[in-house]
Amino acid sequence: MGNSTTAPGAGASAAPPASASVTAATAPDAQGRTRSTHRRARRDAAEAGPRASGSSHAERVFLVQTAFAELGGSAHGPGEIAEFTGLDDSVVYRILQSGIYQRIFERVDRGLYRLRTSAAQLAFTALDHRLDGAQSVLRELRAATDGGLAFLYMVAPFSGAQRQCVDMAVGDSDLAELGMTPRDVLSVTRSLRTGASGRTILAYLPEVLQQRVLAEPVPDQAGPGVYRDNDALLASLAEVRDLGHALGYEECMAGWNSCAAPIMWDGSIMGAVLLLKLKSVMPVAPGSVIEATKEAAAVLSRHGAARPDAGQA
């Protein structure tokens, strides 16, 4: 929905389109670090040897699994994974071969591998029940913001770089009343480069997914406040990470402003809470709206966070 972290009319739409390409040296990832920094950290961890608890081999297996998620793309070879993780090529190859037998990986072409679909089933199992109570959280946000429209966006499970609305608290309002058509919902609000909730999610995604989004065109139906310049968009992502929220001014559609905050589960971005109000009612988001939105996102983040074992509580 309508969004931008800068002040109203901060000119996202006035700037001429920039090249969609962004170098690895300039595009920040979820923590504002480059891929090379992550690679060095992984290599240091891999070379550190076994720790007092746990298995060094198990840690290497997890590194290989994580590489598939962070590299993006459909399939990868042992050499590419070895370079990304800092592991030896032969170690990666043995892990991949063992993983085929264990139904974790599958070979899709000569020298290319990918995660099996069983990994998705594990993810769905992990997510089960974590959003219980979301409707009550959104209703409380609506009440705390004097009738604002509250939405819950989550990372789309089968796209990797899009979002989808999974719940809302809008009272008697409907999409037609908001000036939104089904086409708008499918083309504008799913893009991560438009809207406070989209940019909030994008700010915490790995660099490879950020670059994929930056290469996408701005949706034709986007509002007048949408970021069209990639440098300005990247600067807004750094601001989101710094402030912990995004403010939006007519990004997705004219006449609507918004505030969004991230939902983080176990250190990973999973979605965002969005609060939407008419521009005539909320020309600038007040501190009360920002804090209420961040609190709603914090509650949903706690719902999804890993819980300690009974013996560790």
PDB file of C-alpha atoms in Angstrom:
ATOM      1  CA  MET A   1       0.000   0.000   0.000  1.00  0.00           C
ATOM      2  CA  GLY A   2       1.130   3.687  -0.115  1.00  0.00           C
ATOM      3  CA  ASN A   3       4.684   4.112   1.172  1.00  0.00           C
ATOM      4  CA  SER A   4       8.110   5.947   1.456  1.00  0.00           C
ATOM      5  CA  THR A   5      10.558   6.587   4.284  1.00  0.00           C
ATOM      6  CA  THR A   6      11.279  10.129   3.268  1.00  0.00           C
ATOM      7  CA  ALA A   7       9.122  13.184   3.944  1.00  0.00           C
ATOM      8  CA  PRO A   8       5.942  13.602   1.911  1.00  0.00           C
ATOM      9  CA  GLY A   9       6.662  14.408  -1.689  1.00  0.00           C
ATOM     10  CA  ALA A  10      10.324  13.506  -1.204  1.00  0.00           C
ATOM     11  CA  GLY A  11      10.418  13.059  -4.841  1.00  0.00           C
ATOM     12  CA  ALA A  12      10.660   9.337  -5.404  1.00  0.00           C
ATOM     13  CA  SER A  13       8.630   9.629  -8.574  1.00  0.00           C
ATOM     14  CA  ALA A  14      10.282  12.836  -9.799  1.00  0.00           C
ATOM     15  CA  ALA A  15      13.720  11.298 -10.196  1.00  0.00           C
ATOM     16  CA  PRO A  16      14.557   9.801 -13.611  1.00  0.00           C
ATOM     17  CA  PRO A  17      14.829   6.004 -13.781  1.00  0.00           C
ATOM     18  CA  ALA A  18      18.271   4.683 -12.986  1.00  0.00           C
ATOM     19  CA  SER A  19      19.989   1.542 -14.112  1.00  0.00           C
ATOM     20  CA  ALA A  20      18.601  -1.489 -12.343  1.00  0.00           C
ATOM     21  CA  SER A  21      22.038  -3.013 -11.921  1.00  0.00           C
ATOM     22  CA  VAL A  22      23.692  -2.689  -8.527  1.00  0.00           C
ATOM     23  CA  THR A  23      27.173  -3.944  -7.736  1.00  0.00           C
ATOM     24  CA  ALA A  24      27.825  -6.315  -4.881  1.00  0.00           C
ATOM     25  CA  ALA A  25      30.041  -3.656  -3.371  1.00  0.00           C
ATOM     26  CA  THR A  26      27.248  -1.091  -3.080  1.00  0.00           C
ATOM     27  CA  ALA A  27      24.053  -3.082  -2.505  1.00  0.00           C
ATOM     28  CA  PRO A  28      23.695  -3.801   1.231  1.00  0.00           C
ATOM     29  CA  ASP A  29      22.246  -7.075   2.441  1.00  0.00           C
ATOM     30  CA  ALA A  30      20.005  -7.514   5.485  1.00  0.00           C
ATOM     31  CA  GLN A  31      22.672  -6.330   7.885  1.00  0.00           C
ATOM     32  CA  GLY A  32      24.184  -3.741   5.562  1.00  0.00           C
ATOM     33  CA  ARG A  33      27.186  -5.973   4.801  1.00  0.00           C
ATOM     34  CA  THR A  34      28.450  -7.128   1.441  1.00  0.00           C
ATOM     35  CA  ARG A  35      28.546 -10.701   0.219  1.00  0.00           C
ATOM     36  CA  SER A  36      32.332 -10.775   0.516  1.00  0.00           C
ATOM     37  CA  THR A  37      32.047  -9.965   4.224  1.00  0.00           C
ATOM     38  CA  HIS A  38      29.639 -12.865   4.700  1.00  0.00           C
ATOM     39  CA  ARG A  39      31.929 -15.147   2.719  1.00  0.00           C
ATOM     40  CA  ARG A  40      34.912 -14.318   4.928  1.00  0.00           C
ATOM     41  CA  ALA A  41      32.818 -14.919   8.045  1.00  0.00           C
ATOM     42  CA  ARG A  42      31.711 -18.328   6.743  1.00  0.00           C
ATOM     43  CA  ARG A  43      35.271 -19.265   5.830  1.00  0.00           C
ATOM     44  CA  ASP A  44      36.515 -18.302   9.288  1.00  0.00           C
ATOM     45  CA  ALA A  45      33.772 -20.384  10.881  1.00  0.00           C
ATOM     46  CA  ALA A  46      34.497 -23.353   8.645  1.00  0.00           C
ATOM     47  CA  GLU A  47      38.221 -23.240   9.405  1.00  0.00           C
ATOM     48  CA  ALA A  48      37.764 -22.759  13.140  1.00  0.00           C
ATOM     49  CA  GLY A  49      37.301 -26.474  13.653  1.00  0.00           C
ATOM     50  CA  PRO A  50      34.873 -28.248  16.003  1.00  0.00           C
ATOM     51  CA  ARG A  51      33.548 -26.338  18.975  1.00  0.00           C
ATOM     52  CA  ALA A  52      33.043 -27.618  22.475  1.00  0.00           C
ATOM     53  CA  SER A  53      29.525 -28.688  21.575  1.00  0.00           C
ATOM     54  CA  GLY A  54      28.184 -29.929  18.269  1.00  0.00           C
ATOM     55  CA  SER A  55      29.781 -31.508  15.226  1.00  0.00           C
ATOM     56  CA  SER A  56      32.025 -29.646  12.778  1.00  0.00           C
ATOM     57  CA  HIS A  57      30.679 -31.876   9.997  1.00  0.00           C
ATOM     58  CA  ALA A  58      27.098 -31.001  10.898  1.00  0.00           C
ATOM     59  CA  GLU A  59      27.943 -27.302  10.801  1.00  0.00           C
ATOM     60  CA  ARG A  60      29.393 -27.740   7.308  1.00  0.00           C
ATOM     61  CA  VAL A  61      26.229 -29.476   6.150  1.00  0.00           C
ATOM     62  CA  PHE A  62      24.185 -26.548   7.441  1.00  0.00           C
ATOM     63  CA  LEU A  63      26.522 -24.131   5.633  1.00  0.00           C
ATOM     64  CA  VAL A  64      25.872 -25.925   2.344  1.00  0.00           C
ATOM     65  CA  GLN A  65      22.107 -25.890   2.891  1.00  0.00           C
ATOM     66  CA  THR A  66      22.192 -22.185   3.727  1.00  0.00           C
ATOM     67  CA  ALA A  67      24.216 -21.454   0.600  1.00  0.00           C
ATOM     68  CA  PHE A  68      21.361 -22.619  -1.632  1.00  0.00           C
ATOM     69  CA  ALA A  69      18.997 -20.185   0.062  1.00  0.00           C
ATOM     70  CA  GLU A  70      21.363 -17.209   0.009  1.00  0.00           C
ATOM     71  CA  LEU A  71      22.781 -17.695  -3.482  1.00  0.00           C
ATOM     72  CA  GLY A  72      19.337 -17.704  -5.076  1.00  0.00           C
ATOM     73  CA  GLY A  73      18.791 -19.137  -8.532  1.00  0.00           C
ATOM     74  CA  SER A  74      17.550 -22.593  -9.396  1.00  0.00           C
ATOM     75  CA  ALA A  75      20.704 -24.730  -9.149  1.00  0.00           C
ATOM     76  CA  HIS A  76      24.376 -24.487  -8.201  1.00  0.00           C
ATOM     77  CA  GLY A  77      27.564 -26.481  -8.627  1.00  0.00           C
ATOM     78  CA  PRO A  78      29.982 -27.655  -5.919  1.00  0.00           C
ATOM     79  CA  GLY A  79      32.583 -25.058  -6.913  1.00  0.00           C
ATOM     80  CA  GLU A  80      30.182 -22.142  -6.535  1.00  0.00           C
ATOM     81  CA  ILE A  81      28.967 -23.421  -3.170  1.00  0.00           C
ATOM     82  CA  ALA A  82      32.558 -24.008  -2.009  1.00  0.00           C
ATOM     83  CA  GLU A  83      33.527 -20.433  -2.886  1.00  0.00           C
ATOM     84  CA  PHE A  84      30.459 -19.033  -1.106  1.00  0.00           C
ATOM     85  CA  THR A  85      30.890 -21.078   2.077  1.00  0.00           C
ATOM     86  CA  GLY A  86      34.685 -21.190   2.270  1.00  0.00           C
ATOM     87  CA  LEU A  87      34.622 -25.009   2.343  1.00  0.00           C
ATOM     88  CA  ASP A  88      36.848 -27.263   0.243  1.00  0.00           C
ATOM     89  CA  ASP A  89      35.339 -28.425  -3.077  1.00  0.00           C
ATOM     90  CA  SER A  90      35.731 -32.082  -2.140  1.00  0.00           C
ATOM     91  CA  VAL A  91      33.928 -31.514   1.185  1.00  0.00           C
ATOM     92  CA  VAL A  92      31.011 -29.822  -0.578  1.00  0.00           C
ATOM     93  CA  TYR A  93      30.822 -32.605  -3.162  1.00  0.00           C
ATOM     94  CA  ARG A  94      30.645 -35.316  -0.466  1.00  0.00           C
ATOM     95  CA  ILE A  95      27.928 -33.389   1.392  1.00  0.00           C
ATOM     96  CA  LEU A  96      25.889 -33.022  -1.794  1.00  0.00           C
ATOM     97  CA  GLN A  97      26.204 -36.730  -2.641  1.00  0.00           C
ATOM     98  CA  SER A  98      25.188 -37.729   0.875  1.00  0.00           C
ATOM     99  CA  GLY A  99      22.321 -35.232   0.740  1.00  0.00           C
ATOM    100  CA  ILE A 100      20.957 -36.842  -2.420  1.00  0.00           C
ATOM    101  CA  TYR A 101      20.716 -40.151  -0.589  1.00  0.00           C
ATOM    102  CA  GLN A 102      19.074 -38.412   2.386  1.00  0.00           C
ATOM    103  CA  ARG A 103      16.608 -36.631   0.048  1.00  0.00           C
ATOM    104  CA  ILE A 104      17.878 -33.157   1.017  1.00  0.00           C
ATOM    105  CA  PHE A 105      19.373 -32.278  -2.396  1.00  0.00           C
ATOM    106  CA  GLU A 106      18.764 -33.430  -5.945  1.00  0.00           C
ATOM    107  CA  ARG A 107      20.937 -33.359  -9.060  1.00  0.00           C
ATOM    108  CA  VAL A 108      19.176 -31.469 -11.855  1.00  0.00           C
ATOM    109  CA  ASP A 109      21.965 -31.509 -14.431  1.00  0.00           C
ATOM    110  CA  ARG A 110      25.549 -32.593 -14.753  1.00  0.00           C
ATOM    111  CA  GLY A 111      27.360 -30.866 -11.906  1.00  0.00           C
ATOM    112  CA  LEU A 112      24.323 -28.847 -10.760  1.00  0.00           C
ATOM    113  CA  TYR A 113      22.267 -29.410  -7.616  1.00  0.00           C
ATOM    114  CA  ARG A 114      19.311 -27.851  -5.836  1.00  0.00           C
ATOM    115  CA  LEU A 115      17.297 -28.319  -2.644  1.00  0.00           C
ATOM    116  CA  ARG A 116      14.540 -30.910  -2.848  1.00  0.00           C
ATOM    117  CA  THR A 117      10.928 -29.867  -2.346  1.00  0.00           C
ATOM    118  CA  SER A 118      11.035 -31.685   0.999  1.00  0.00           C
ATOM    119  CA  ALA A 119      12.853 -28.578   2.287  1.00  0.00           C
ATOM    120  CA  ALA A 120       9.676 -26.576   1.628  1.00  0.00           C
ATOM    121  CA  GLN A 121       7.633 -29.042   3.668  1.00  0.00           C
ATOM    122  CA  LEU A 122      10.043 -28.582   6.565  1.00  0.00           C
ATOM    123  CA  ALA A 123       9.558 -24.824   6.293  1.00  0.00           C
ATOM    124  CA  PHE A 124       5.764 -25.123   6.303  1.00  0.00           C
ATOM    125  CA  THR A 125       5.954 -27.363   9.360  1.00  0.00           C
ATOM    126  CA  ALA A 126       8.163 -24.828  11.110  1.00  0.00           C
ATOM    127  CA  LEU A 127       5.707 -22.013  10.323  1.00  0.00           C
ATOM    128  CA  ASP A 128       2.611 -23.883  11.497  1.00  0.00           C
ATOM    129  CA  HIS A 129       0.668 -21.957  14.174  1.00  0.00           C
ATOM    130  CA  ARG A 130       3.197 -19.108  14.335  1.00  0.00           C
ATOM    131  CA  LEU A 131       0.603 -16.593  13.140  1.00  0.00           C
ATOM    132  CA  ASP A 132      -2.108 -17.649  15.548  1.00  0.00           C
ATOM    133  CA  GLY A 133      -3.584 -14.499  17.035  1.00  0.00           C
ATOM    134  CA  ALA A 134      -2.564 -12.231  14.149  1.00  0.00           C
ATOM    135  CA  GLN A 135      -6.134 -11.006  13.640  1.00  0.00           C
ATOM    136  CA  SER A 136      -6.398  -9.760  17.227  1.00  0.00           C
ATOM    137  CA  VAL A 137      -3.038  -7.979  16.887  1.00  0.00           C
ATOM    138  CA  LEU A 138      -4.233  -6.209  13.733  1.00  0.00           C
ATOM    139  CA  ARG A 139      -7.512  -5.218  15.361  1.00  0.00           C
ATOM    140  CA  GLU A 140      -5.642  -3.738  18.312  1.00  0.00           C
ATOM    141  CA  LEU A 141      -3.458  -1.785  15.892  1.00  0.00           C
ATOM    142  CA  ARG A 142      -6.541  -0.472  14.118  1.00  0.00           C
ATOM    143  CA  ALA A 143      -8.036   0.661  17.433  1.00  0.00           C
ATOM    144  CA  ALA A 144      -4.766   2.261  18.579  1.00  0.00           C
ATOM    145  CA  THR A 145      -4.513   4.314  15.368  1.00  0.00           C
ATOM    146  CA  ASP A 146      -8.061   5.700  15.369  1.00  0.00           C
ATOM    147  CA  GLY A 147      -9.441   3.461  12.655  1.00  0.00           C
ATOM    148  CA  GLY A 148      -6.352   2.938  10.522  1.00  0.00           C
ATOM    149  CA  LEU A 149      -6.399   0.027   8.088  1.00  0.00           C
ATOM    150  CA  ALA A 150      -4.079  -2.733   9.322  1.00  0.00           C
ATOM    151  CA  PHE A 151      -2.563  -5.358   7.033  1.00  0.00           C
ATOM    152  CA  LEU A 152      -0.251  -8.326   7.511  1.00  0.00           C
ATOM    153  CA  TYR A 153       2.122  -9.002   4.619  1.00  0.00           C
ATOM    154  CA  MET A 154       4.373 -12.056   4.476  1.00  0.00           C
ATOM    155  CA  VAL A 155       7.121 -13.097   2.087  1.00  0.00           C
ATOM    156  CA  ALA A 156       5.461 -15.071  -0.715  1.00  0.00           C
ATOM    157  CA  PRO A 157       6.536 -18.718  -0.249  1.00  0.00           C
ATOM    158  CA  PHE A 158       6.965 -19.586  -3.925  1.00  0.00           C
ATOM    159  CA  SER A 159       8.435 -16.407  -5.391  1.00  0.00           C
ATOM    160  CA  GLY A 160      11.363 -15.582  -3.111  1.00  0.00           C
ATOM    161  CA  ALA A 161      11.190 -11.863  -3.840  1.00  0.00           C
ATOM    162  CA  GLN A 162       7.541 -10.885  -3.520  1.00  0.00           C
ATOM    163  CA  ARG A 163       4.975 -10.406  -0.759  1.00  0.00           C
ATOM    164  CA  GLN A 164       1.369 -11.319  -0.212  1.00  0.00           C
ATOM    165  CA  CYS A 165      -1.319 -10.046   2.118  1.00  0.00           C
ATOM    166  CA  VAL A 166      -2.367 -12.861   4.469  1.00  0.00           C
ATOM    167  CA  ASP A 167      -4.609 -10.993   6.926  1.00  0.00           C
ATOM    168  CA  MET A 168      -6.157  -7.587   7.530  1.00  0.00           C
ATOM    169  CA  ALA A 169      -8.303  -5.573   9.914  1.00  0.00           C
ATOM    170  CA  VAL A 170     -10.178  -2.956   7.897  1.00  0.00           C
ATOM    171  CA  GLY A 171     -13.595  -2.787   9.564  1.00  0.00           C
ATOM    172  CA  ASP A 172     -16.341  -2.254   6.992  1.00  0.00           C
ATOM    173  CA  SER A 173     -13.904  -1.112   4.289  1.00  0.00           C
ATOM    174  CA  ASP A 174     -13.293  -3.095   1.123  1.00  0.00           C
ATOM    175  CA  LEU A 175     -10.846  -2.951  -1.791  1.00  0.00           C
ATOM    176  CA  ALA A 176     -13.231  -0.940  -3.961  1.00  0.00           C
ATOM    177  CA  GLU A 177     -13.599   1.610  -1.193  1.00  0.00           C
ATOM    178  CA  LEU A 178      -9.829   1.895  -1.012  1.00  0.00           C
ATOM    179  CA  GLY A 179      -9.656   2.496  -4.731  1.00  0.00           C
ATOM    180  CA  MET A 180      -7.944  -0.848  -5.226  1.00  0.00           C
ATOM    181  CA  THR A 181      -8.847  -3.321  -7.942  1.00  0.00           C
ATOM    182  CA  PRO A 182      -7.897  -7.019  -7.960  1.00  0.00           C
ATOM    183  CA  ARG A 183      -5.344  -6.132 -10.644  1.00  0.00           C
ATOM    184  CA  ASP A 184      -3.758  -3.608  -8.290  1.00  0.00           C
ATOM    185  CA  VAL A 185      -3.461  -6.240  -5.583  1.00  0.00           C
ATOM    186  CA  LEU A 186      -1.730  -8.673  -7.921  1.00  0.00           C
ATOM    187  CA  SER A 187       0.572  -6.207  -9.673  1.00  0.00           C
ATOM    188  CA  VAL A 188       1.384  -3.391  -7.241  1.00  0.00           C
ATOM    189  CA  THR A 189       1.183  -4.691  -3.691  1.00  0.00           C
ATOM    190  CA  ARG A 190       3.101  -7.893  -4.416  1.00  0.00           C
ATOM    191  CA  SER A 191       6.203  -5.971  -5.551  1.00  0.00           C
ATOM    192  CA  LEU A 192       8.869  -5.414  -2.905  1.00  0.00           C
ATOM    193  CA  ARG A 193      10.044  -2.190  -4.488  1.00  0.00           C
ATOM    194  CA  THR A 194       6.740  -0.428  -3.885  1.00  0.00           C
ATOM    195  CA  GLY A 195       5.154   0.503  -0.591  1.00  0.00           C
ATOM    196  CA  ALA A 196       6.322   0.733   2.998  1.00  0.00           C
ATOM    197  CA  SER A 197       5.670  -2.956   3.638  1.00  0.00           C
ATOM    198  CA  GLY A 198       7.462  -3.975   0.435  1.00  0.00           C
ATOM    199  CA  ARG A 199      10.546  -1.909   1.197  1.00  0.00           C
ATOM    200  CA  THR A 200      10.511  -3.027   4.825  1.00  0.00           C
ATOM    201  CA  ILE A 201      10.759  -6.660   3.727  1.00  0.00           C
ATOM    202  CA  LEU A 202      13.280  -5.841   0.996  1.00  0.00           C
ATOM    203  CA  ALA A 203      15.565  -4.053   3.468  1.00  0.00           C
ATOM    204  CA  TYR A 204      16.263  -7.292   5.345  1.00  0.00           C
ATOM    205  CA  LEU A 205      16.524  -9.737   2.421  1.00  0.00           C
ATOM    206  CA  PRO A 206      19.864 -11.141   1.196  1.00  0.00           C
ATOM    207  CA  GLU A 207      21.707  -9.092  -1.406  1.00  0.00           C
ATOM    208  CA  VAL A 208      20.984 -11.548  -4.213  1.00  0.00           C
ATOM    209  CA  LEU A 209      17.236 -11.089  -3.754  1.00  0.00           C
ATOM    210  CA  GLN A 210      17.585  -7.325  -3.399  1.00  0.00           C
ATOM    211  CA  GLN A 211      19.301  -7.148  -6.759  1.00  0.00           C
ATOM    212  CA  ARG A 212      16.573  -9.253  -8.338  1.00  0.00           C
ATOM    213  CA  VAL A 213      13.959  -6.771  -7.108  1.00  0.00           C
ATOM    214  CA  LEU A 214      16.013  -3.769  -8.223  1.00  0.00           C
ATOM    215  CA  ALA A 215      16.094  -5.247 -11.726  1.00  0.00           C
ATOM    216  CA  GLU A 216      12.293  -5.342 -11.872  1.00  0.00           C
ATOM    217  CA  PRO A 217      10.334  -2.511 -13.493  1.00  0.00           C
ATOM    218  CA  VAL A 218       8.163  -0.288 -11.330  1.00  0.00           C
ATOM    219  CA  PRO A 219       4.542  -1.545 -11.588  1.00  0.00           C
ATOM    220  CA  ASP A 220       2.525   0.575 -14.015  1.00  0.00           C
ATOM    221  CA  GLN A 221      -0.223   1.117 -11.430  1.00  0.00           C
ATOM    222  CA  ALA A 222       2.140   2.380  -8.704  1.00  0.00           C
ATOM    223  CA  GLY A 223       1.341   5.668  -6.974  1.00  0.00           C
ATOM    224  CA  PRO A 224       3.061   9.032  -7.506  1.00  0.00           C
ATOM    225  CA  GLY A 225       5.378   8.538  -4.509  1.00  0.00           C
ATOM    226  CA  VAL A 226       6.981   5.303  -5.697  1.00  0.00           C
ATOM    227  CA  TYR A 227      10.778   5.109  -5.807  1.00  0.00           C
ATOM    228  CA  ARG A 228      11.887   5.021  -9.427  1.00  0.00           C
ATOM    229  CA  ASP A 229      15.575   5.682  -8.842  1.00  0.00           C
ATOM    230  CA  ASN A 230      17.469   2.632  -7.563  1.00  0.00           C
ATOM    231  CA  ASP A 231      20.027   4.673  -5.634  1.00  0.00           C
ATOM    232  CA  ALA A 232      17.234   6.433  -3.731  1.00  0.00           C
ATOM    233  CA  LEU A 233      15.546   3.079  -3.143  1.00  0.00           C
ATOM    234  CA  LEU A 234      18.753   1.592  -1.714  1.00  0.00           C
ATOM    235  CA  ALA A 235      19.189   4.615   0.557  1.00  0.00           C
ATOM    236  CA  SER A 236      15.649   4.104   1.834  1.00  0.00           C
ATOM    237  CA  LEU A 237      16.462   0.472   2.717  1.00  0.00           C
ATOM    238  CA  ALA A 238      19.383   1.583   4.868  1.00  0.00           C
ATOM    239  CA  GLU A 239      17.042   4.013   6.606  1.00  0.00           C
ATOM    240  CA  VAL A 240      14.520   1.247   7.248  1.00  0.00           C
ATOM    241  CA  ARG A 241      17.179  -0.883   8.920  1.00  0.00           C
ATOM    242  CA  ASP A 242      18.399   2.087  10.936  1.00  0.00           C
ATOM    243  CA  LEU A 243      14.953   3.192  12.172  1.00  0.00           C
ATOM    244  CA  GLY A 244      13.194  -0.167  12.312  1.00  0.00           C
ATOM    245  CA  HIS A 245      10.238   1.074  10.273  1.00  0.00           C
ATOM    246  CA  ALA A 246       9.285   2.619   6.921  1.00  0.00           C
ATOM    247  CA  LEU A 247       6.994   5.535   6.200  1.00  0.00           C
ATOM    248  CA  GLY A 248       5.111   5.612   2.931  1.00  0.00           C
ATOM    249  CA  TYR A 249       3.662   8.531   1.030  1.00  0.00           C
ATOM    250  CA  GLU A 250       1.424   7.562  -1.905  1.00  0.00           C
ATOM    251  CA  GLU A 251       3.743   4.833  -3.177  1.00  0.00           C
ATOM    252  CA  CYS A 252       1.186   2.208  -4.071  1.00  0.00           C
ATOM    253  CA  MET A 253      -1.747   4.523  -4.787  1.00  0.00           C
ATOM    254  CA  ALA A 254      -2.577   8.196  -4.703  1.00  0.00           C
ATOM    255  CA  GLY A 255      -4.187   9.598  -1.589  1.00  0.00           C
ATOM    256  CA  TRP A 256      -2.943   7.008   0.936  1.00  0.00           C
ATOM    257  CA  ASN A 257      -0.013   7.196   3.353  1.00  0.00           C
ATOM    258  CA  SER A 258       1.331   4.430   5.552  1.00  0.00           C
ATOM    259  CA  CYS A 259       3.734   3.038   8.118  1.00  0.00           C
ATOM    260  CA  ALA A 260       5.263  -0.459   8.197  1.00  0.00           C
ATOM    261  CA  ALA A 261       7.496  -2.424  10.565  1.00  0.00           C
ATOM    262  CA  PRO A 262       9.324  -5.763  10.060  1.00  0.00           C
ATOM    263  CA  ILE A 263       8.343  -9.171  11.402  1.00  0.00           C
ATOM    264  CA  MET A 264      11.550 -11.070  12.215  1.00  0.00           C
ATOM    265  CA  TRP A 265      11.649 -14.755  13.106  1.00  0.00           C
ATOM    266  CA  ASP A 266      14.931 -16.156  14.400  1.00  0.00           C
ATOM    267  CA  GLY A 267      16.853 -13.332  12.770  1.00  0.00           C
ATOM    268  CA  SER A 268      15.193 -13.655   9.343  1.00  0.00           C
ATOM    269  CA  ILE A 269      12.664 -11.328   7.752  1.00  0.00           C
ATOM    270  CA  MET A 270       9.292 -13.017   7.333  1.00  0.00           C
ATOM    271  CA  GLY A 271       6.919 -10.137   6.675  1.00  0.00           C
ATOM    272  CA  ALA A 272       5.694  -6.724   7.758  1.00  0.00           C
ATOM    273  CA  VAL A 273       2.790  -5.065   9.517  1.00  0.00           C
ATOM    274  CA  LEU A 274       1.304  -2.182   7.518  1.00  0.00           C
ATOM    275  CA  LEU A 275      -0.871   0.661   8.804  1.00  0.00           C
ATOM    276  CA  LEU A 276      -2.660   2.635   6.081  1.00  0.00           C
ATOM    277  CA  LYS A 277      -4.541   5.950   6.360  1.00  0.00           C
ATOM    278  CA  LEU A 278      -5.853   8.576   3.964  1.00  0.00           C
ATOM    279  CA  LYS A 279      -3.359  11.330   3.169  1.00  0.00           C
ATOM    280  CA  SER A 280      -5.983  13.901   4.129  1.00  0.00           C
ATOM    281  CA  VAL A 281      -6.195  12.320   7.599  1.00  0.00           C
ATOM    282  CA  MET A 282      -2.481  11.464   7.997  1.00  0.00           C
ATOM    283  CA  PRO A 283      -0.292  13.816   5.919  1.00  0.00           C
ATOM    284  CA  VAL A 284       2.640  12.712   8.111  1.00  0.00           C
ATOM    285  CA  ALA A 285       2.668   9.638  10.338  1.00  0.00           C
ATOM    286  CA  PRO A 286       2.704  10.759  14.006  1.00  0.00           C
ATOM    287  CA  GLY A 287       4.875   9.073  16.604  1.00  0.00           C
ATOM    288  CA  SER A 288       1.857   7.279  18.072  1.00  0.00           C
ATOM    289  CA  VAL A 289       1.149   5.537  14.741  1.00  0.00           C
ATOM    290  CA  ILE A 290       4.800   4.569  14.297  1.00  0.00           C
ATOM    291  CA  GLU A 291       5.074   3.114  17.793  1.00  0.00           C
ATOM    292  CA  ALA A 292       1.758   1.227  17.537  1.00  0.00           C
ATOM    293  CA  THR A 293       2.826  -0.312  14.206  1.00  0.00           C
ATOM    294  CA  LYS A 294       6.235  -1.314  15.564  1.00  0.00           C
ATOM    295  CA  GLU A 295       4.640  -2.835  18.656  1.00  0.00           C
ATOM    296  CA  ALA A 296       2.240  -4.920  16.523  1.00  0.00           C
ATOM    297  CA  ALA A 297       5.187  -6.185  14.456  1.00  0.00           C
ATOM    298  CA  ALA A 298       7.137  -6.939  17.646  1.00  0.00           C
ATOM    299  CA  VAL A 299       4.257  -9.014  19.005  1.00  0.00           C
ATOM    300  CA  LEU A 300       4.060 -11.057  15.789  1.00  0.00           C
ATOM    301  CA  SER A 301       7.847 -11.402  15.814  1.00  0.00           C
ATOM    302  CA  ARG A 302       7.668 -12.889  19.307  1.00  0.00           C
ATOM    303  CA  HIS A 303       4.955 -15.301  18.130  1.00  0.00           C
ATOM    304  CA  GLY A 304       7.345 -16.729  15.551  1.00  0.00           C
ATOM    305  CA  ALA A 305      10.585 -16.629  17.520  1.00  0.00           C
ATOM    306  CA  ALA A 306      12.238 -19.855  18.570  1.00  0.00           C
ATOM    307  CA  ARG A 307      11.431 -20.805  22.128  1.00  0.00           C
ATOM    308  CA  PRO A 308      13.997 -22.325  24.520  1.00  0.00           C
ATOM    309  CA  ASP A 309      13.663 -25.879  25.717  1.00  0.00           C
ATOM    310  CA  ALA A 310      11.979 -26.356  29.068  1.00  0.00           C
ATOM    311  CA  GLY A 311      15.362 -27.030  30.646  1.00  0.00           C
ATOM    312  CA  GLN A 312      16.742 -23.709  29.309  1.00  0.00           C
ATOM    313  CA  ALA A 313      13.840 -21.500  30.338  1.00  0.00           C
TER     314      ALA A 313
END
